[in-house]
């Protein structure tokens, strides 16, 4: 059940990752009253802003400024108000002890039931794999009483879900959770359209949402599902009944 008791933390390596891979799910959780917190680790200046670098005289500061405005507009379309951009360098991203502590603190502050981030394998994108490992480790540290951080009481282990990577099969991705996003697909589309440097991805992720919608219908028998997003799971489902 999704309501205001549910806390979700989304950790995105670069500016737009959360939109392509989980924008519909984020919009759905926000719409149904969940508390969604978004951490964007980098603007993706070096690795995911290619079209912007075709502009003569382009600068890092200007790329960051454009990416920031795009991210804010996209988050607005999804209804996310709780967002932080940590401005790490990308390509390649480095995780220091300070950064591990920062994310551990953030997890303890948000107390997420669900964390959505990059899955462990992502062909051609070492930053995504690095972030997957970073989030997994910080989520574990957040639960340990022995990891004492002042003013930061321990959290319960969150469920971790991995984004579908860009190159699904080449990354050995298998959908383990498929979320229907039909009702909020227009919001996702509007959010995707905010990223001018990555226009080529909009068609691609539109097609992917339709493909996963097809899988959602076939696996569930519910023919109302038109668009969906797929995720991997870091841990098995645990519950009192088969669902
Ligand atoms: Zn990325």
mmCIF file with all atom_site columns, N, CA, C and O in Angstrom, residues 8-19 21-22 26 36-42 82 84 86 88 93 95 99 102-104 106-107 110 112 114-119 127-128 130-136 138-139 160-163 234:
data_model
loop_
_atom_site.group_PDB
_atom_site.id
_atom_site.type_symbol
_atom_site.label_atom_id
_atom_site.label_alt_id
_atom_site.label_comp_id
_atom_site.label_asym_id
_atom_site.label_entity_id
_atom_site.label_seq_id
_atom_site.pdbx_PDB_ins_code
_atom_site.Cartn_x
_atom_site.Cartn_y
_atom_site.Cartn_z
_atom_site.occupancy
_atom_site.B_iso_or_equiv
_atom_site.pdbx_formal_charge
_atom_site.auth_seq_id
_atom_site.auth_comp_id
_atom_site.auth_asym_id
_atom_site.auth_atom_id
_atom_site.pdbx_PDB_model_num
ATOM 1   N N  . UNK A 1 8   ? 10.477 6.893  0.607   1.00 0.00 ? 8   UNK A N  1
ATOM 2   C CA . UNK A 1 8   ? 11.248 6.387  -0.539  1.00 0.00 ? 8   UNK A CA 1
ATOM 3   C C  . UNK A 1 8   ? 12.445 7.305  -0.747  1.00 0.00 ? 8   UNK A C  1
ATOM 4   O O  . UNK A 1 8   ? 12.309 8.529  -0.723  1.00 0.00 ? 8   UNK A O  1
ATOM 5   N N  . UNK A 1 9   ? 13.619 6.706  -0.944  1.00 0.00 ? 9   UNK A N  1
ATOM 6   C CA . UNK A 1 9   ? 14.813 7.473  -1.290  1.00 0.00 ? 9   UNK A CA 1
ATOM 7   C C  . UNK A 1 9   ? 15.273 7.027  -2.678  1.00 0.00 ? 9   UNK A C  1
ATOM 8   O O  . UNK A 1 9   ? 15.442 5.829  -2.918  1.00 0.00 ? 9   UNK A O  1
ATOM 9   N N  . UNK A 1 10  ? 15.447 7.995  -3.550  1.00 0.00 ? 10  UNK A N  1
ATOM 10  C CA . UNK A 1 10  ? 15.947 7.698  -4.898  1.00 0.00 ? 10  UNK A CA 1
ATOM 11  C C  . UNK A 1 10  ? 17.337 8.300  -5.006  1.00 0.00 ? 10  UNK A C  1
ATOM 12  O O  . UNK A 1 10  ? 17.531 9.481  -4.683  1.00 0.00 ? 10  UNK A O  1
ATOM 13  N N  . UNK A 1 11  ? 18.320 7.481  -5.420  1.00 0.00 ? 11  UNK A N  1
ATOM 14  C CA . UNK A 1 11  ? 19.690 7.976  -5.589  1.00 0.00 ? 11  UNK A CA 1
ATOM 15  C C  . UNK A 1 11  ? 20.084 7.816  -7.054  1.00 0.00 ? 11  UNK A C  1
ATOM 16  O O  . UNK A 1 11  ? 20.156 6.706  -7.579  1.00 0.00 ? 11  UNK A O  1
ATOM 17  N N  . UNK A 1 12  ? 20.337 8.941  -7.680  1.00 0.00 ? 12  UNK A N  1
ATOM 18  C CA . UNK A 1 12  ? 20.609 8.988  -9.118  1.00 0.00 ? 12  UNK A CA 1
ATOM 19  C C  . UNK A 1 12  ? 22.057 9.417  -9.330  1.00 0.00 ? 12  UNK A C  1
ATOM 20  O O  . UNK A 1 12  ? 22.487 10.439 -8.788  1.00 0.00 ? 12  UNK A O  1
ATOM 21  N N  . UNK A 1 13  ? 22.814 8.649  -10.105 1.00 0.00 ? 13  UNK A N  1
ATOM 22  C CA . UNK A 1 13  ? 24.225 8.992  -10.313 1.00 0.00 ? 13  UNK A CA 1
ATOM 23  C C  . UNK A 1 13  ? 24.367 10.333 -11.028 1.00 0.00 ? 13  UNK A C  1
ATOM 24  O O  . UNK A 1 13  ? 25.179 11.172 -10.659 1.00 0.00 ? 13  UNK A O  1
ATOM 25  N N  . UNK A 1 14  ? 23.582 10.504 -12.078 1.00 0.00 ? 14  UNK A N  1
ATOM 26  C CA . UNK A 1 14  ? 23.677 11.725 -12.894 1.00 0.00 ? 14  UNK A CA 1
ATOM 27  C C  . UNK A 1 14  ? 22.313 12.420 -12.939 1.00 0.00 ? 14  UNK A C  1
ATOM 28  O O  . UNK A 1 14  ? 21.315 11.863 -12.469 1.00 0.00 ? 14  UNK A O  1
ATOM 29  N N  . UNK A 1 15  ? 22.318 13.581 -13.550 1.00 0.00 ? 15  UNK A N  1
ATOM 30  C CA . UNK A 1 15  ? 21.143 14.457 -13.470 1.00 0.00 ? 15  UNK A CA 1
ATOM 31  C C  . UNK A 1 15  ? 19.839 13.800 -13.917 1.00 0.00 ? 15  UNK A C  1
ATOM 32  O O  . UNK A 1 15  ? 18.805 13.998 -13.293 1.00 0.00 ? 15  UNK A O  1
ATOM 33  N N  . UNK A 1 16  ? 19.855 13.044 -14.993 1.00 0.00 ? 16  UNK A N  1
ATOM 34  C CA . UNK A 1 16  ? 18.587 12.587 -15.580 1.00 0.00 ? 16  UNK A CA 1
ATOM 35  C C  . UNK A 1 16  ? 18.264 11.120 -15.323 1.00 0.00 ? 16  UNK A C  1
ATOM 36  O O  . UNK A 1 16  ? 17.177 10.663 -15.684 1.00 0.00 ? 16  UNK A O  1
ATOM 37  N N  . UNK A 1 17  ? 19.158 10.376 -14.719 1.00 0.00 ? 17  UNK A N  1
ATOM 38  C CA . UNK A 1 17  ? 18.937 8.923  -14.580 1.00 0.00 ? 17  UNK A CA 1
ATOM 39  C C  . UNK A 1 17  ? 17.610 8.592  -13.912 1.00 0.00 ? 17  UNK A C  1
ATOM 40  O O  . UNK A 1 17  ? 16.914 7.663  -14.315 1.00 0.00 ? 17  UNK A O  1
ATOM 41  N N  . UNK A 1 18  ? 17.278 9.350  -12.888 1.00 0.00 ? 18  UNK A N  1
ATOM 42  C CA . UNK A 1 18  ? 16.042 9.028  -12.147 1.00 0.00 ? 18  UNK A CA 1
ATOM 43  C C  . UNK A 1 18  ? 14.796 9.197  -12.999 1.00 0.00 ? 18  UNK A C  1
ATOM 44  O O  . UNK A 1 18  ? 13.780 8.542  -12.750 1.00 0.00 ? 18  UNK A O  1
ATOM 45  N N  . UNK A 1 19  ? 14.881 10.055 -14.000 1.00 0.00 ? 19  UNK A N  1
ATOM 46  C CA . UNK A 1 19  ? 13.704 10.293 -14.846 1.00 0.00 ? 19  UNK A CA 1
ATOM 47  C C  . UNK A 1 19  ? 13.508 9.154  -15.847 1.00 0.00 ? 19  UNK A C  1
ATOM 48  O O  . UNK A 1 19  ? 12.428 8.580  -15.943 1.00 0.00 ? 19  UNK A O  1
ATOM 49  N N  . UNK A 1 21  ? 14.535 6.138  -15.789 1.00 0.00 ? 21  UNK A N  1
ATOM 50  C CA . UNK A 1 21  ? 14.415 4.772  -15.266 1.00 0.00 ? 21  UNK A CA 1
ATOM 51  C C  . UNK A 1 21  ? 13.387 4.608  -14.150 1.00 0.00 ? 21  UNK A C  1
ATOM 52  O O  . UNK A 1 21  ? 13.004 3.479  -13.856 1.00 0.00 ? 21  UNK A O  1
ATOM 53  N N  . UNK A 1 22  ? 12.987 5.735  -13.539 1.00 0.00 ? 22  UNK A N  1
ATOM 54  C CA . UNK A 1 22  ? 12.019 5.578  -12.450 1.00 0.00 ? 22  UNK A CA 1
ATOM 55  C C  . UNK A 1 22  ? 11.059 6.759  -12.337 1.00 0.00 ? 22  UNK A C  1
ATOM 56  O O  . UNK A 1 22  ? 10.369 6.880  -11.324 1.00 0.00 ? 22  UNK A O  1
ATOM 57  N N  . UNK A 1 26  ? 8.275  7.229  -9.405  1.00 0.00 ? 26  UNK A N  1
ATOM 58  C CA . UNK A 1 26  ? 8.377  8.367  -8.484  1.00 0.00 ? 26  UNK A CA 1
ATOM 59  C C  . UNK A 1 26  ? 7.067  9.157  -8.498  1.00 0.00 ? 26  UNK A C  1
ATOM 60  O O  . UNK A 1 26  ? 6.498  9.456  -7.437  1.00 0.00 ? 26  UNK A O  1
ATOM 61  N N  . UNK A 1 36  ? 8.815  11.118 -0.876  1.00 0.00 ? 36  UNK A N  1
ATOM 62  C CA . UNK A 1 36  ? 9.895  10.753 -1.797  1.00 0.00 ? 36  UNK A CA 1
ATOM 63  C C  . UNK A 1 36  ? 11.025 11.771 -1.684  1.00 0.00 ? 36  UNK A C  1
ATOM 64  O O  . UNK A 1 36  ? 10.808 12.971 -1.853  1.00 0.00 ? 36  UNK A O  1
ATOM 65  N N  . UNK A 1 37  ? 12.219 11.276 -1.364  1.00 0.00 ? 37  UNK A N  1
ATOM 66  C CA . UNK A 1 37  ? 13.418 12.121 -1.305  1.00 0.00 ? 37  UNK A CA 1
ATOM 67  C C  . UNK A 1 37  ? 14.333 11.731 -2.450  1.00 0.00 ? 37  UNK A C  1
ATOM 68  O O  . UNK A 1 37  ? 14.539 10.537 -2.705  1.00 0.00 ? 37  UNK A O  1
ATOM 69  N N  . UNK A 1 38  ? 14.887 12.730 -3.091  1.00 0.00 ? 38  UNK A N  1
ATOM 70  C CA . UNK A 1 38  ? 15.729 12.466 -4.262  1.00 0.00 ? 38  UNK A CA 1
ATOM 71  C C  . UNK A 1 38  ? 17.126 13.034 -4.036  1.00 0.00 ? 38  UNK A C  1
ATOM 72  O O  . UNK A 1 38  ? 17.259 14.208 -3.660  1.00 0.00 ? 38  UNK A O  1
ATOM 73  N N  . UNK A 1 39  ? 18.142 12.185 -4.221  1.00 0.00 ? 39  UNK A N  1
ATOM 74  C CA . UNK A 1 39  ? 19.536 12.651 -4.178  1.00 0.00 ? 39  UNK A CA 1
ATOM 75  C C  . UNK A 1 39  ? 20.141 12.430 -5.556  1.00 0.00 ? 39  UNK A C  1
ATOM 76  O O  . UNK A 1 39  ? 20.169 11.303 -6.060  1.00 0.00 ? 39  UNK A O  1
ATOM 77  N N  . UNK A 1 40  ? 20.609 13.515 -6.137  1.00 0.00 ? 40  UNK A N  1
ATOM 78  C CA . UNK A 1 40  ? 21.284 13.435 -7.435  1.00 0.00 ? 40  UNK A CA 1
ATOM 79  C C  . UNK A 1 40  ? 22.758 13.679 -7.167  1.00 0.00 ? 40  UNK A C  1
ATOM 80  O O  . UNK A 1 40  ? 23.140 14.740 -6.648  1.00 0.00 ? 40  UNK A O  1
ATOM 81  N N  . UNK A 1 41  ? 23.579 12.699 -7.457  1.00 0.00 ? 41  UNK A N  1
ATOM 82  C CA . UNK A 1 41  ? 24.979 12.781 -7.034  1.00 0.00 ? 41  UNK A CA 1
ATOM 83  C C  . UNK A 1 41  ? 25.814 13.706 -7.908  1.00 0.00 ? 41  UNK A C  1
ATOM 84  O O  . UNK A 1 41  ? 26.788 14.277 -7.434  1.00 0.00 ? 41  UNK A O  1
ATOM 85  N N  . UNK A 1 42  ? 25.454 13.819 -9.187  1.00 0.00 ? 42  UNK A N  1
ATOM 86  C CA . UNK A 1 42  ? 26.250 14.690 -10.070 1.00 0.00 ? 42  UNK A CA 1
ATOM 87  C C  . UNK A 1 42  ? 25.360 15.270 -11.161 1.00 0.00 ? 42  UNK A C  1
ATOM 88  O O  . UNK A 1 42  ? 24.286 14.743 -11.446 1.00 0.00 ? 42  UNK A O  1
ATOM 89  N N  . UNK A 1 82  ? 11.434 17.328 -2.444  1.00 0.00 ? 82  UNK A N  1
ATOM 90  C CA . UNK A 1 82  ? 12.576 17.085 -1.562  1.00 0.00 ? 82  UNK A CA 1
ATOM 91  C C  . UNK A 1 82  ? 13.747 16.553 -2.392  1.00 0.00 ? 82  UNK A C  1
ATOM 92  O O  . UNK A 1 82  ? 13.857 15.350 -2.632  1.00 0.00 ? 82  UNK A O  1
ATOM 93  N N  . UNK A 1 84  ? 18.067 16.972 -3.471  1.00 0.00 ? 84  UNK A N  1
ATOM 94  C CA . UNK A 1 84  ? 19.407 17.528 -3.240  1.00 0.00 ? 84  UNK A CA 1
ATOM 95  C C  . UNK A 1 84  ? 20.311 17.142 -4.399  1.00 0.00 ? 84  UNK A C  1
ATOM 96  O O  . UNK A 1 84  ? 20.249 15.999 -4.871  1.00 0.00 ? 84  UNK A O  1
ATOM 97  N N  . UNK A 1 86  ? 24.272 16.804 -5.113  1.00 0.00 ? 86  UNK A N  1
ATOM 98  C CA . UNK A 1 86  ? 25.516 16.809 -4.334  1.00 0.00 ? 86  UNK A CA 1
ATOM 99  C C  . UNK A 1 86  ? 26.744 17.248 -5.135  1.00 0.00 ? 86  UNK A C  1
ATOM 100 O O  . UNK A 1 86  ? 27.820 17.425 -4.589  1.00 0.00 ? 86  UNK A O  1
ATOM 101 N N  . UNK A 1 88  ? 28.948 15.902 -7.210  1.00 0.00 ? 88  UNK A N  1
ATOM 102 C CA . UNK A 1 88  ? 30.194 15.134 -7.352  1.00 0.00 ? 88  UNK A CA 1
ATOM 103 C C  . UNK A 1 88  ? 30.653 15.253 -8.815  1.00 0.00 ? 88  UNK A C  1
ATOM 104 O O  . UNK A 1 88  ? 29.831 15.448 -9.706  1.00 0.00 ? 88  UNK A O  1
ATOM 105 N N  . UNK A 1 93  ? 33.244 8.741  -11.253 1.00 0.00 ? 93  UNK A N  1
ATOM 106 C CA . UNK A 1 93  ? 32.867 9.196  -9.916  1.00 0.00 ? 93  UNK A CA 1
ATOM 107 C C  . UNK A 1 93  ? 33.705 8.459  -8.862  1.00 0.00 ? 93  UNK A C  1
ATOM 108 O O  . UNK A 1 93  ? 33.974 7.281  -9.010  1.00 0.00 ? 93  UNK A O  1
ATOM 109 N N  . UNK A 1 95  ? 34.151 7.561  -4.705  1.00 0.00 ? 95  UNK A N  1
ATOM 110 C CA . UNK A 1 95  ? 33.452 7.525  -3.419  1.00 0.00 ? 95  UNK A CA 1
ATOM 111 C C  . UNK A 1 95  ? 34.484 7.520  -2.300  1.00 0.00 ? 95  UNK A C  1
ATOM 112 O O  . UNK A 1 95  ? 35.212 6.552  -2.117  1.00 0.00 ? 95  UNK A O  1
ATOM 113 N N  . UNK A 1 99  ? 32.092 10.789 1.713   1.00 0.00 ? 99  UNK A N  1
ATOM 114 C CA . UNK A 1 99  ? 30.879 10.615 0.906   1.00 0.00 ? 99  UNK A CA 1
ATOM 115 C C  . UNK A 1 99  ? 30.067 9.420  1.400   1.00 0.00 ? 99  UNK A C  1
ATOM 116 O O  . UNK A 1 99  ? 28.839 9.434  1.369   1.00 0.00 ? 99  UNK A O  1
ATOM 117 N N  . UNK A 1 102 ? 28.262 10.628 4.395   1.00 0.00 ? 102 UNK A N  1
ATOM 118 C CA . UNK A 1 102 ? 27.176 11.556 4.022   1.00 0.00 ? 102 UNK A CA 1
ATOM 119 C C  . UNK A 1 102 ? 25.919 10.787 3.592   1.00 0.00 ? 102 UNK A C  1
ATOM 120 O O  . UNK A 1 102 ? 24.807 11.114 4.005   1.00 0.00 ? 102 UNK A O  1
ATOM 121 N N  . UNK A 1 103 ? 26.110 9.753  2.791   1.00 0.00 ? 103 UNK A N  1
ATOM 122 C CA . UNK A 1 103 ? 24.938 8.993  2.332   1.00 0.00 ? 103 UNK A CA 1
ATOM 123 C C  . UNK A 1 103 ? 24.356 8.146  3.466   1.00 0.00 ? 103 UNK A C  1
ATOM 124 O O  . UNK A 1 103 ? 23.131 8.005  3.577   1.00 0.00 ? 103 UNK A O  1
ATOM 125 N N  . UNK A 1 104 ? 25.233 7.624  4.309   1.00 0.00 ? 104 UNK A N  1
ATOM 126 C CA . UNK A 1 104 ? 24.747 6.858  5.469   1.00 0.00 ? 104 UNK A CA 1
ATOM 127 C C  . UNK A 1 104 ? 23.866 7.743  6.342   1.00 0.00 ? 104 UNK A C  1
ATOM 128 O O  . UNK A 1 104 ? 22.785 7.345  6.783   1.00 0.00 ? 104 UNK A O  1
ATOM 129 N N  . UNK A 1 106 ? 22.268 10.385 5.358   1.00 0.00 ? 106 UNK A N  1
ATOM 130 C CA . UNK A 1 106 ? 21.049 10.715 4.606   1.00 0.00 ? 106 UNK A CA 1
ATOM 131 C C  . UNK A 1 106 ? 20.022 9.580  4.733   1.00 0.00 ? 106 UNK A C  1
ATOM 132 O O  . UNK A 1 106 ? 18.824 9.826  4.922   1.00 0.00 ? 106 UNK A O  1
ATOM 133 N N  . UNK A 1 107 ? 20.496 8.348  4.640   1.00 0.00 ? 107 UNK A N  1
ATOM 134 C CA . UNK A 1 107 ? 19.587 7.201  4.771   1.00 0.00 ? 107 UNK A CA 1
ATOM 135 C C  . UNK A 1 107 ? 18.981 7.177  6.176   1.00 0.00 ? 107 UNK A C  1
ATOM 136 O O  . UNK A 1 107 ? 17.785 6.942  6.345   1.00 0.00 ? 107 UNK A O  1
ATOM 137 N N  . UNK A 1 110 ? 16.288 9.949  6.268   1.00 0.00 ? 110 UNK A N  1
ATOM 138 C CA . UNK A 1 110 ? 15.063 9.682  5.483   1.00 0.00 ? 110 UNK A CA 1
ATOM 139 C C  . UNK A 1 110 ? 14.311 8.457  6.016   1.00 0.00 ? 110 UNK A C  1
ATOM 140 O O  . UNK A 1 110 ? 13.097 8.369  5.918   1.00 0.00 ? 110 UNK A O  1
ATOM 141 N N  . UNK A 1 112 ? 14.240 5.331  4.790   1.00 0.00 ? 112 UNK A N  1
ATOM 142 C CA . UNK A 1 112 ? 13.443 4.835  3.656   1.00 0.00 ? 112 UNK A CA 1
ATOM 143 C C  . UNK A 1 112 ? 12.992 3.388  3.844   1.00 0.00 ? 112 UNK A C  1
ATOM 144 O O  . UNK A 1 112 ? 13.744 2.555  4.363   1.00 0.00 ? 112 UNK A O  1
ATOM 145 N N  . UNK A 1 114 ? 11.946 2.009  1.002   1.00 0.00 ? 114 UNK A N  1
ATOM 146 C CA . UNK A 1 114 ? 12.451 1.588  -0.312  1.00 0.00 ? 114 UNK A CA 1
ATOM 147 C C  . UNK A 1 114 ? 13.543 2.553  -0.768  1.00 0.00 ? 114 UNK A C  1
ATOM 148 O O  . UNK A 1 114 ? 13.363 3.765  -0.656  1.00 0.00 ? 114 UNK A O  1
ATOM 149 N N  . UNK A 1 115 ? 14.622 1.994  -1.280  1.00 0.00 ? 115 UNK A N  1
ATOM 150 C CA . UNK A 1 115 ? 15.627 2.818  -1.960  1.00 0.00 ? 115 UNK A CA 1
ATOM 151 C C  . UNK A 1 115 ? 15.658 2.373  -3.417  1.00 0.00 ? 115 UNK A C  1
ATOM 152 O O  . UNK A 1 115 ? 15.756 1.176  -3.712  1.00 0.00 ? 115 UNK A O  1
ATOM 153 N N  . UNK A 1 116 ? 15.558 3.334  -4.307  1.00 0.00 ? 116 UNK A N  1
ATOM 154 C CA . UNK A 1 116 ? 15.646 3.038  -5.738  1.00 0.00 ? 116 UNK A CA 1
ATOM 155 C C  . UNK A 1 116 ? 16.940 3.658  -6.251  1.00 0.00 ? 116 UNK A C  1
ATOM 156 O O  . UNK A 1 116 ? 17.167 4.866  -6.072  1.00 0.00 ? 116 UNK A O  1
ATOM 157 N N  . UNK A 1 117 ? 17.768 2.838  -6.873  1.00 0.00 ? 117 UNK A N  1
ATOM 158 C CA . UNK A 1 117 ? 19.040 3.347  -7.395  1.00 0.00 ? 117 UNK A CA 1
ATOM 159 C C  . UNK A 1 117 ? 19.509 2.452  -8.538  1.00 0.00 ? 117 UNK A C  1
ATOM 160 O O  . UNK A 1 117 ? 18.738 1.641  -9.057  1.00 0.00 ? 117 UNK A O  1
ATOM 161 N N  . UNK A 1 118 ? 20.770 2.595  -8.914  1.00 0.00 ? 118 UNK A N  1
ATOM 162 C CA . UNK A 1 118 ? 21.292 1.799  -10.025 1.00 0.00 ? 118 UNK A CA 1
ATOM 163 C C  . UNK A 1 118 ? 21.522 0.358  -9.595  1.00 0.00 ? 118 UNK A C  1
ATOM 164 O O  . UNK A 1 118 ? 21.950 0.103  -8.471  1.00 0.00 ? 118 UNK A O  1
ATOM 165 N N  . UNK A 1 119 ? 21.244 -0.569 -10.496 1.00 0.00 ? 119 UNK A N  1
ATOM 166 C CA . UNK A 1 119 ? 21.504 -1.975 -10.228 1.00 0.00 ? 119 UNK A CA 1
ATOM 167 C C  . UNK A 1 119 ? 22.990 -2.267 -10.322 1.00 0.00 ? 119 UNK A C  1
ATOM 168 O O  . UNK A 1 119 ? 23.778 -1.430 -10.779 1.00 0.00 ? 119 UNK A O  1
ATOM 169 N N  . UNK A 1 127 ? 30.142 4.587  -13.669 1.00 0.00 ? 127 UNK A N  1
ATOM 170 C CA . UNK A 1 127 ? 29.580 5.418  -12.589 1.00 0.00 ? 127 UNK A CA 1
ATOM 171 C C  . UNK A 1 127 ? 28.336 4.763  -11.995 1.00 0.00 ? 127 UNK A C  1
ATOM 172 O O  . UNK A 1 127 ? 28.133 4.788  -10.775 1.00 0.00 ? 127 UNK A O  1
ATOM 173 N N  . UNK A 1 128 ? 27.493 4.202  -12.852 1.00 0.00 ? 128 UNK A N  1
ATOM 174 C CA . UNK A 1 128 ? 26.262 3.581  -12.349 1.00 0.00 ? 128 UNK A CA 1
ATOM 175 C C  . UNK A 1 128 ? 26.592 2.389  -11.457 1.00 0.00 ? 128 UNK A C  1
ATOM 176 O O  . UNK A 1 128 ? 25.959 2.182  -10.418 1.00 0.00 ? 128 UNK A O  1
ATOM 177 N N  . UNK A 1 130 ? 29.355 1.965  -9.785  1.00 0.00 ? 130 UNK A N  1
ATOM 178 C CA . UNK A 1 130 ? 29.965 2.516  -8.567  1.00 0.00 ? 130 UNK A CA 1
ATOM 179 C C  . UNK A 1 130 ? 28.882 2.981  -7.598  1.00 0.00 ? 130 UNK A C  1
ATOM 180 O O  . UNK A 1 130 ? 28.940 2.722  -6.386  1.00 0.00 ? 130 UNK A O  1
ATOM 181 N N  . UNK A 1 131 ? 27.880 3.652  -8.132  1.00 0.00 ? 131 UNK A N  1
ATOM 182 C CA . UNK A 1 131 ? 26.813 4.186  -7.284  1.00 0.00 ? 131 UNK A CA 1
ATOM 183 C C  . UNK A 1 131 ? 25.973 3.054  -6.694  1.00 0.00 ? 131 UNK A C  1
ATOM 184 O O  . UNK A 1 131 ? 25.540 3.115  -5.541  1.00 0.00 ? 131 UNK A O  1
ATOM 185 N N  . UNK A 1 132 ? 25.756 2.007  -7.464  1.00 0.00 ? 132 UNK A N  1
ATOM 186 C CA . UNK A 1 132 ? 25.023 0.848  -6.947  1.00 0.00 ? 132 UNK A CA 1
ATOM 187 C C  . UNK A 1 132 ? 25.708 0.297  -5.699  1.00 0.00 ? 132 UNK A C  1
ATOM 188 O O  . UNK A 1 132 ? 25.081 0.056  -4.663  1.00 0.00 ? 132 UNK A O  1
ATOM 189 N N  . UNK A 1 133 ? 27.022 0.132  -5.799  1.00 0.00 ? 133 UNK A N  1
ATOM 190 C CA . UNK A 1 133 ? 27.810 -0.385 -4.687  1.00 0.00 ? 133 UNK A CA 1
ATOM 191 C C  . UNK A 1 133 ? 27.808 0.609  -3.509  1.00 0.00 ? 133 UNK A C  1
ATOM 192 O O  . UNK A 1 133 ? 27.686 0.213  -2.341  1.00 0.00 ? 133 UNK A O  1
ATOM 193 N N  . UNK A 1 134 ? 27.912 1.877  -3.835  1.00 0.00 ? 134 UNK A N  1
ATOM 194 C CA . UNK A 1 134 ? 27.903 2.962  -2.829  1.00 0.00 ? 134 UNK A CA 1
ATOM 195 C C  . UNK A 1 134 ? 26.602 2.926  -2.024  1.00 0.00 ? 134 UNK A C  1
ATOM 196 O O  . UNK A 1 134 ? 26.620 2.934  -0.785  1.00 0.00 ? 134 UNK A O  1
ATOM 197 N N  . UNK A 1 135 ? 25.486 2.848  -2.720  1.00 0.00 ? 135 UNK A N  1
ATOM 198 C CA . UNK A 1 135 ? 24.189 2.893  -2.039  1.00 0.00 ? 135 UNK A CA 1
ATOM 199 C C  . UNK A 1 135 ? 23.978 1.620  -1.213  1.00 0.00 ? 135 UNK A C  1
ATOM 200 O O  . UNK A 1 135 ? 23.501 1.677  -0.079  1.00 0.00 ? 135 UNK A O  1
ATOM 201 N N  . UNK A 1 136 ? 24.363 0.488  -1.789  1.00 0.00 ? 136 UNK A N  1
ATOM 202 C CA . UNK A 1 136 ? 24.234 -0.767 -1.045  1.00 0.00 ? 136 UNK A CA 1
ATOM 203 C C  . UNK A 1 136 ? 25.034 -0.699 0.258   1.00 0.00 ? 136 UNK A C  1
ATOM 204 O O  . UNK A 1 136 ? 24.514 -1.009 1.349   1.00 0.00 ? 136 UNK A O  1
ATOM 205 N N  . UNK A 1 138 ? 26.190 1.940  1.920   1.00 0.00 ? 138 UNK A N  1
ATOM 206 C CA . UNK A 1 138 ? 25.668 2.943  2.863   1.00 0.00 ? 138 UNK A CA 1
ATOM 207 C C  . UNK A 1 138 ? 24.385 2.450  3.526   1.00 0.00 ? 138 UNK A C  1
ATOM 208 O O  . UNK A 1 138 ? 24.152 2.713  4.708   1.00 0.00 ? 138 UNK A O  1
ATOM 209 N N  . UNK A 1 139 ? 23.573 1.699  2.778   1.00 0.00 ? 139 UNK A N  1
ATOM 210 C CA . UNK A 1 139 ? 22.317 1.194  3.368   1.00 0.00 ? 139 UNK A CA 1
ATOM 211 C C  . UNK A 1 139 ? 22.626 0.192  4.476   1.00 0.00 ? 139 UNK A C  1
ATOM 212 O O  . UNK A 1 139 ? 21.934 0.156  5.499   1.00 0.00 ? 139 UNK A O  1
ATOM 213 N N  . UNK A 1 160 ? 16.095 -2.555 -1.429  1.00 0.00 ? 160 UNK A N  1
ATOM 214 C CA . UNK A 1 160 ? 16.789 -1.859 -2.519  1.00 0.00 ? 160 UNK A CA 1
ATOM 215 C C  . UNK A 1 160 ? 16.299 -2.368 -3.867  1.00 0.00 ? 160 UNK A C  1
ATOM 216 O O  . UNK A 1 160 ? 16.229 -3.590 -4.094  1.00 0.00 ? 160 UNK A O  1
ATOM 217 N N  . UNK A 1 161 ? 15.991 -1.434 -4.742  1.00 0.00 ? 161 UNK A N  1
ATOM 218 C CA . UNK A 1 161 ? 15.554 -1.767 -6.099  1.00 0.00 ? 161 UNK A CA 1
ATOM 219 C C  . UNK A 1 161 ? 16.509 -1.126 -7.096  1.00 0.00 ? 161 UNK A C  1
ATOM 220 O O  . UNK A 1 161 ? 16.914 0.028  -6.927  1.00 0.00 ? 161 UNK A O  1
ATOM 221 N N  . UNK A 1 162 ? 16.855 -1.872 -8.133  1.00 0.00 ? 162 UNK A N  1
ATOM 222 C CA . UNK A 1 162 ? 17.797 -1.380 -9.145  1.00 0.00 ? 162 UNK A CA 1
ATOM 223 C C  . UNK A 1 162 ? 17.071 -0.910 -10.385 1.00 0.00 ? 162 UNK A C  1
ATOM 224 O O  . UNK A 1 162 ? 16.174 -1.585 -10.899 1.00 0.00 ? 162 UNK A O  1
ATOM 225 N N  . UNK A 1 163 ? 17.481 0.250  -10.902 1.00 0.00 ? 163 UNK A N  1
ATOM 226 C CA . UNK A 1 163 ? 16.952 0.747  -12.177 1.00 0.00 ? 163 UNK A CA 1
ATOM 227 C C  . UNK A 1 163 ? 17.210 -0.279 -13.283 1.00 0.00 ? 163 UNK A C  1
ATOM 228 O O  . UNK A 1 163 ? 18.220 -0.991 -13.263 1.00 0.00 ? 163 UNK A O  1
ATOM 229 N N  . UNK A 1 234 ? 17.649 -6.146 -4.953  1.00 0.00 ? 234 UNK A N  1
ATOM 230 C CA . UNK A 1 234 ? 18.917 -6.515 -4.324  1.00 0.00 ? 234 UNK A CA 1
ATOM 231 C C  . UNK A 1 234 ? 18.722 -7.685 -3.365  1.00 0.00 ? 234 UNK A C  1
ATOM 232 O O  . UNK A 1 234 ? 19.646 -8.472 -3.146  1.00 0.00 ? 234 UNK A O  1
#
